[in-house]
Amino acid sequence: MNLLIIGKNGQIGLSLIAESEANQIDYSAVGRAELDITQHSAVNAFFAQHHRFDFVINAAAFTNVDAAEKEIDSARAANALAVRYLAEACKQYDIPLIHISTDYIFDGEKNTGYNEEDTPNPKNVYGQTKLEGENHLKAIWKKHIILRVSWVFSEFGKNFVKTIVNLTDKKDVFSVVGDQLGSPTSAHSVANVIIIICKYLFENGEQENYWGVYHYADFPVTNWHQFATHIVRTKKTKKNTTVLCIESKEYPTAAQRPKNSILNLQKIKTVFDIDQRLWTSEVEKIIHKI
């Protein structure tokens, strides 16, 4: 099995590289320097020369949720147009495309977890552009897996765990919102799920009923304040750090966030026999690496 990993410098891309190596899977990994997926001609030229892959995994995205509110064109180029270009290329060379999406395509007004059939209604530009990317892929190329994930963290790049670890070093008291629900998810868990799916499809054949949208998140459900509190406790600093709980209205941001980001995982568990990982255990692993 041979994979093309797009977005090699991001959290999920780096985790995919590690997971591929651990499973002795052949892969090629590219970042923007090797392949700028926002340029149609660059995508076409790349695949004309490199298309002997069993799966293409798109882990590249514009993920700065607040910056996307002002940098709309950049967000749309990376999250929507690039997906269209990749879908067209993968269709031309008959390569299944696995694409990472987000819980932020939902508005958060539902009282229970969102399943794959729920109607998206994004509240911010990031979610809107990610949904546009999903729709491009669905319309162009049937051999696709769209994997929606939530609250991704790792030892790589910028993410909530690293932010809280840094705050703990600098401040004795800080505040975190406690009225947004979701499931923190390790980038390593996401990479593991993607490899499981690739292996399953590779070994069992590309049956049509496998393609489509799936949700994955670690468990259990929590809120940002509880997440931050666990990070602080896990870090075990010598000083006492207090994490205050506030409401979203007390911490205004450029982009609106959904109050409920809970994802229903029944479909991915049933189809691919995926087991959820415990995010608290994943946090412990990550903090030891930071």
Coordinates of C-alpha atoms in Angstrom, one line a residue:
M1 CA 0.0 0.0 0.0
N2 CA 1.3 3.4 -1.0
L3 CA 0.0 6.7 0.4
L4 CA 0.3 10.3 -0.6
I5 CA 0.1 12.5 2.5
I6 CA -0.7 16.2 1.7
G7 CA 0.0 18.6 4.5
K8 CA 3.2 17.0 5.9
N9 CA 3.9 19.9 8.3
G10 CA 0.6 20.0 10.1
Q11 CA -0.6 18.1 13.1
I12 CA -2.4 15.3 11.3
G13 CA 0.2 15.2 8.5
L14 CA 3.1 14.7 10.9
S15 CA 1.0 12.1 12.8
L16 CA 0.2 10.3 9.6
I17 CA 3.9 10.1 8.8
A18 CA 4.6 8.6 12.2
E19 CA 1.7 6.1 11.9
S20 CA 2.7 5.1 8.4
E21 CA 6.3 4.4 9.5
A22 CA 5.1 2.5 12.6
N23 CA 3.0 0.3 10.3
Q24 CA 5.7 -0.1 7.7
I25 CA 3.5 1.6 5.0
D26 CA 5.1 3.2 2.0
Y27 CA 4.2 6.9 1.7
S28 CA 5.2 10.1 0.1
A29 CA 4.6 13.3 2.0
V30 CA 4.3 16.8 0.6
G31 CA 3.9 20.3 2.0
R32 CA 3.3 23.6 0.2
A33 CA 6.9 23.8 -0.9
E34 CA 6.5 20.6 -2.9
L35 CA 2.8 21.0 -3.9
D36 CA 0.7 24.1 -3.5
I37 CA -2.7 22.6 -3.7
T38 CA -4.3 26.1 -4.0
Q39 CA -2.8 26.3 -7.6
H40 CA -4.8 24.3 -10.1
S41 CA -1.9 24.0 -12.5
A42 CA 0.5 22.9 -9.8
V43 CA -2.0 20.1 -8.8
N44 CA -2.3 18.9 -12.4
A45 CA 1.4 19.0 -13.0
F46 CA 2.2 17.1 -9.8
F47 CA -0.3 14.3 -10.5
A48 CA 0.8 14.0 -14.2
Q49 CA 4.2 12.9 -12.8
H50 CA 3.2 11.2 -9.5
H51 CA 0.0 9.2 -9.5
R52 CA 0.9 5.7 -8.5
F53 CA -0.8 5.9 -5.1
D54 CA -3.4 3.7 -3.5
F55 CA -4.8 6.6 -1.5
V56 CA -4.4 10.3 -1.4
I57 CA -4.9 11.8 2.1
N58 CA -5.5 15.6 2.3
A59 CA -4.5 16.8 5.7
A60 CA -3.8 20.3 4.5
A61 CA -6.1 23.2 5.5
F62 CA -6.4 26.8 6.6
T63 CA -7.2 26.1 10.2
N64 CA -6.9 29.5 12.0
V65 CA -10.5 29.9 12.7
D66 CA -10.4 33.6 13.8
A67 CA -8.0 34.7 11.0
A68 CA -10.3 33.1 8.4
E69 CA -12.9 35.8 9.2
K70 CA -10.6 38.4 7.6
E71 CA -8.6 36.2 5.2
I72 CA -11.6 34.7 3.5
D73 CA -9.9 34.3 0.1
S74 CA -7.0 32.4 1.6
A75 CA -9.3 30.2 3.6
R76 CA -11.5 29.4 0.6
A77 CA -8.4 28.7 -1.6
A78 CA -7.0 26.1 0.9
N79 CA -10.3 24.6 2.3
A80 CA -12.5 24.6 -0.8
L81 CA -10.8 25.2 -4.1
A82 CA -7.9 23.0 -3.3
V83 CA -10.2 20.2 -2.5
R84 CA -11.9 20.6 -5.9
Y85 CA -8.5 20.5 -7.7
L86 CA -7.5 17.4 -5.7
A87 CA -10.8 15.7 -6.4
E88 CA -10.5 16.3 -10.1
A89 CA -7.0 14.9 -10.2
C90 CA -7.9 11.8 -8.1
K91 CA -10.8 11.1 -10.4
Q92 CA -8.6 11.4 -13.5
Y93 CA -6.1 8.8 -12.1
D94 CA -8.7 6.7 -10.2
I95 CA -7.2 7.3 -6.7
P96 CA -9.5 7.3 -3.6
L97 CA -9.2 10.6 -1.7
I98 CA -9.4 10.8 2.1
H99 CA -10.2 14.3 3.2
I100 CA -10.1 15.8 6.7
S101 CA -13.0 18.0 7.7
T102 CA -14.4 19.5 10.9
D103 CA -17.1 19.6 13.5
Y104 CA -17.4 23.4 12.8
I105 CA -19.6 22.7 9.8
F106 CA -22.4 22.5 12.3
D107 CA -24.1 25.3 14.1
G108 CA -24.1 23.7 17.6
E109 CA -27.9 24.2 18.1
K110 CA -28.6 20.4 18.4
N111 CA -29.0 19.0 21.9
T112 CA -27.4 15.6 21.0
G113 CA -24.4 14.5 19.0
Y114 CA -24.3 15.3 15.3
N115 CA -24.4 12.3 12.9
E116 CA -23.3 12.3 9.2
E117 CA -26.9 12.9 8.0
D118 CA -27.5 16.1 10.0
T119 CA -27.7 19.3 7.9
P120 CA -24.6 21.5 8.2
N121 CA -25.0 25.1 9.1
P122 CA -21.6 26.7 9.8
K123 CA -21.4 29.8 12.0
N124 CA -18.0 31.0 10.7
V125 CA -15.9 31.3 7.6
Y126 CA -13.7 28.4 8.5
G127 CA -16.7 26.1 8.7
Q128 CA -18.2 27.6 5.6
T129 CA -15.1 27.0 3.5
K130 CA -14.6 23.5 4.9
L131 CA -18.2 22.7 3.9
E132 CA -17.6 24.0 0.4
G133 CA -14.6 21.7 0.2
E134 CA -16.8 18.7 1.2
N135 CA -19.4 19.6 -1.4
H136 CA -16.8 19.9 -4.1
L137 CA -15.5 16.4 -3.3
K138 CA -18.9 14.8 -3.1
A139 CA -19.9 16.3 -6.5
I140 CA -16.7 15.4 -8.3
W141 CA -15.4 12.0 -7.1
K142 CA -17.4 9.1 -5.7
K143 CA -14.3 7.3 -4.3
H144 CA -13.9 9.5 -1.2
I145 CA -13.9 9.4 2.6
I146 CA -14.6 12.7 4.4
L147 CA -13.5 12.3 8.0
R148 CA -14.9 15.0 10.3
V149 CA -12.9 15.4 13.5
S150 CA -13.1 17.8 16.5
W151 CA -10.7 19.7 18.8
V152 CA -7.5 18.3 17.4
F153 CA -4.4 18.5 19.5
S154 CA -0.8 17.1 19.4
E155 CA 2.8 17.9 20.2
F156 CA 3.0 19.6 16.8
G157 CA 2.2 23.1 15.7
K158 CA -0.3 25.4 17.5
N159 CA -3.2 23.8 19.4
F160 CA -5.1 24.1 22.7
V161 CA -2.9 21.7 24.7
K162 CA 0.3 23.6 23.8
T163 CA -1.5 26.9 24.5
I164 CA -2.5 25.8 28.0
V165 CA 0.9 24.4 28.8
N166 CA 2.4 27.8 27.8
L167 CA -0.1 29.7 29.9
T168 CA 0.6 27.5 32.9
D169 CA 4.3 28.4 32.6
K170 CA 3.5 32.2 32.4
K171 CA 0.4 32.7 34.6
D172 CA -1.0 31.7 38.0
V173 CA -4.6 32.4 37.0
F174 CA -6.3 32.4 33.6
S175 CA -9.8 31.9 32.2
V176 CA -11.3 29.4 29.7
V177 CA -14.8 29.1 28.4
G178 CA -16.9 26.3 29.8
D179 CA -20.1 26.5 27.8
Q180 CA -18.9 24.8 24.5
L181 CA -19.2 21.1 24.4
G182 CA -17.1 18.7 22.3
S183 CA -14.5 15.9 22.3
P184 CA -10.8 16.7 22.3
T185 CA -9.1 14.4 19.7
S186 CA -5.4 13.5 19.4
A187 CA -3.9 14.0 15.9
H188 CA -2.4 10.6 16.5
S189 CA -5.8 9.1 17.0
V190 CA -7.0 10.6 13.7
A191 CA -3.9 9.2 11.9
N192 CA -4.5 5.8 13.4
V193 CA -8.2 5.9 12.2
I194 CA -7.1 6.9 8.7
I195 CA -4.6 4.1 8.5
I196 CA -7.2 1.6 9.7
I197 CA -9.6 2.8 7.0
C198 CA -6.9 2.6 4.3
K199 CA -5.9 -0.9 5.3
Y200 CA -9.5 -2.0 5.4
L201 CA -10.3 -0.6 1.9
F202 CA -7.0 -2.0 0.5
E203 CA -7.6 -5.5 1.9
N204 CA -11.3 -5.7 1.3
G205 CA -11.7 -4.0 -2.0
E206 CA -13.1 -0.6 -2.8
Q207 CA -16.8 -1.4 -2.4
E208 CA -19.1 1.5 -3.2
N209 CA -21.0 1.4 0.2
Y210 CA -17.8 2.3 2.1
W211 CA -17.4 5.7 0.5
G212 CA -18.9 8.8 2.1
V213 CA -18.8 10.9 5.3
Y214 CA -17.7 9.6 8.7
H215 CA -17.2 11.2 12.2
Y216 CA -14.4 10.5 14.6
A217 CA -13.4 12.0 18.0
D218 CA -11.7 10.7 21.1
F219 CA -13.9 10.4 24.3
P220 CA -15.4 11.4 26.6
V221 CA -17.3 14.6 25.9
T222 CA -16.1 17.6 27.8
N223 CA -15.9 21.4 27.6
W224 CA -12.9 23.7 27.1
H225 CA -12.6 24.6 30.8
Q226 CA -12.5 21.0 31.9
F227 CA -10.1 20.2 29.1
A228 CA -7.8 23.0 30.3
T229 CA -8.1 21.9 33.9
H230 CA -7.0 18.3 33.0
I231 CA -4.0 19.7 31.0
V232 CA -2.9 21.7 34.0
R233 CA -3.2 18.8 36.4
T234 CA -1.4 16.5 34.0
K235 CA 1.5 18.9 33.6
K236 CA 2.1 18.7 37.4
T237 CA 3.8 22.1 37.9
K238 CA 5.2 23.0 41.2
K239 CA 3.1 26.2 41.5
N240 CA -0.7 26.3 41.9
T241 CA -2.4 27.3 38.7
T242 CA -6.1 28.3 38.8
V243 CA -8.3 27.9 35.7
L244 CA -11.4 30.1 35.9
C245 CA -14.6 29.1 34.1
I246 CA -16.2 31.8 32.0
E247 CA -19.0 32.0 29.4
S248 CA -18.3 32.5 25.7
K249 CA -19.9 36.0 25.9
E250 CA -17.1 37.0 28.3
Y251 CA -14.5 36.0 25.8
P252 CA -15.5 37.4 22.4
T253 CA -13.7 36.1 19.4
A254 CA -13.7 37.1 15.7
A255 CA -15.3 33.8 14.7
Q256 CA -18.4 32.4 16.4
R257 CA -18.0 28.8 17.8
P258 CA -20.8 26.2 18.0
K259 CA -22.0 25.5 21.6
N260 CA -22.3 21.8 20.8
S261 CA -19.5 20.1 18.8
I262 CA -20.3 16.6 19.8
L263 CA -20.0 14.1 17.0
N264 CA -21.9 10.8 16.8
L265 CA -19.5 8.0 16.0
Q266 CA -21.9 5.1 15.4
K267 CA -21.3 4.9 11.6
I268 CA -17.5 4.6 11.7
K269 CA -17.7 2.1 14.6
T270 CA -20.1 0.0 12.6
V271 CA -18.5 0.1 9.1
F272 CA -14.8 0.1 10.1
D273 CA -14.9 -1.4 13.6
I274 CA -13.1 1.7 15.0
D275 CA -12.5 2.0 18.7
Q276 CA -12.4 5.4 20.4
R277 CA -9.3 6.4 22.3
L278 CA -9.4 8.2 25.7
W279 CA -8.4 11.8 25.2
T280 CA -7.1 12.1 28.8
S281 CA -4.6 9.3 28.1
E282 CA -3.6 11.0 24.8
V283 CA -3.0 14.3 26.6
E284 CA -0.6 12.6 29.0
K285 CA 1.4 11.2 26.1
I286 CA 1.5 14.6 24.4
I287 CA 2.6 16.5 27.5
H288 CA 5.6 14.1 27.9
K289 CA 6.6 14.9 24.4
I290 CA 6.3 18.7 24.6

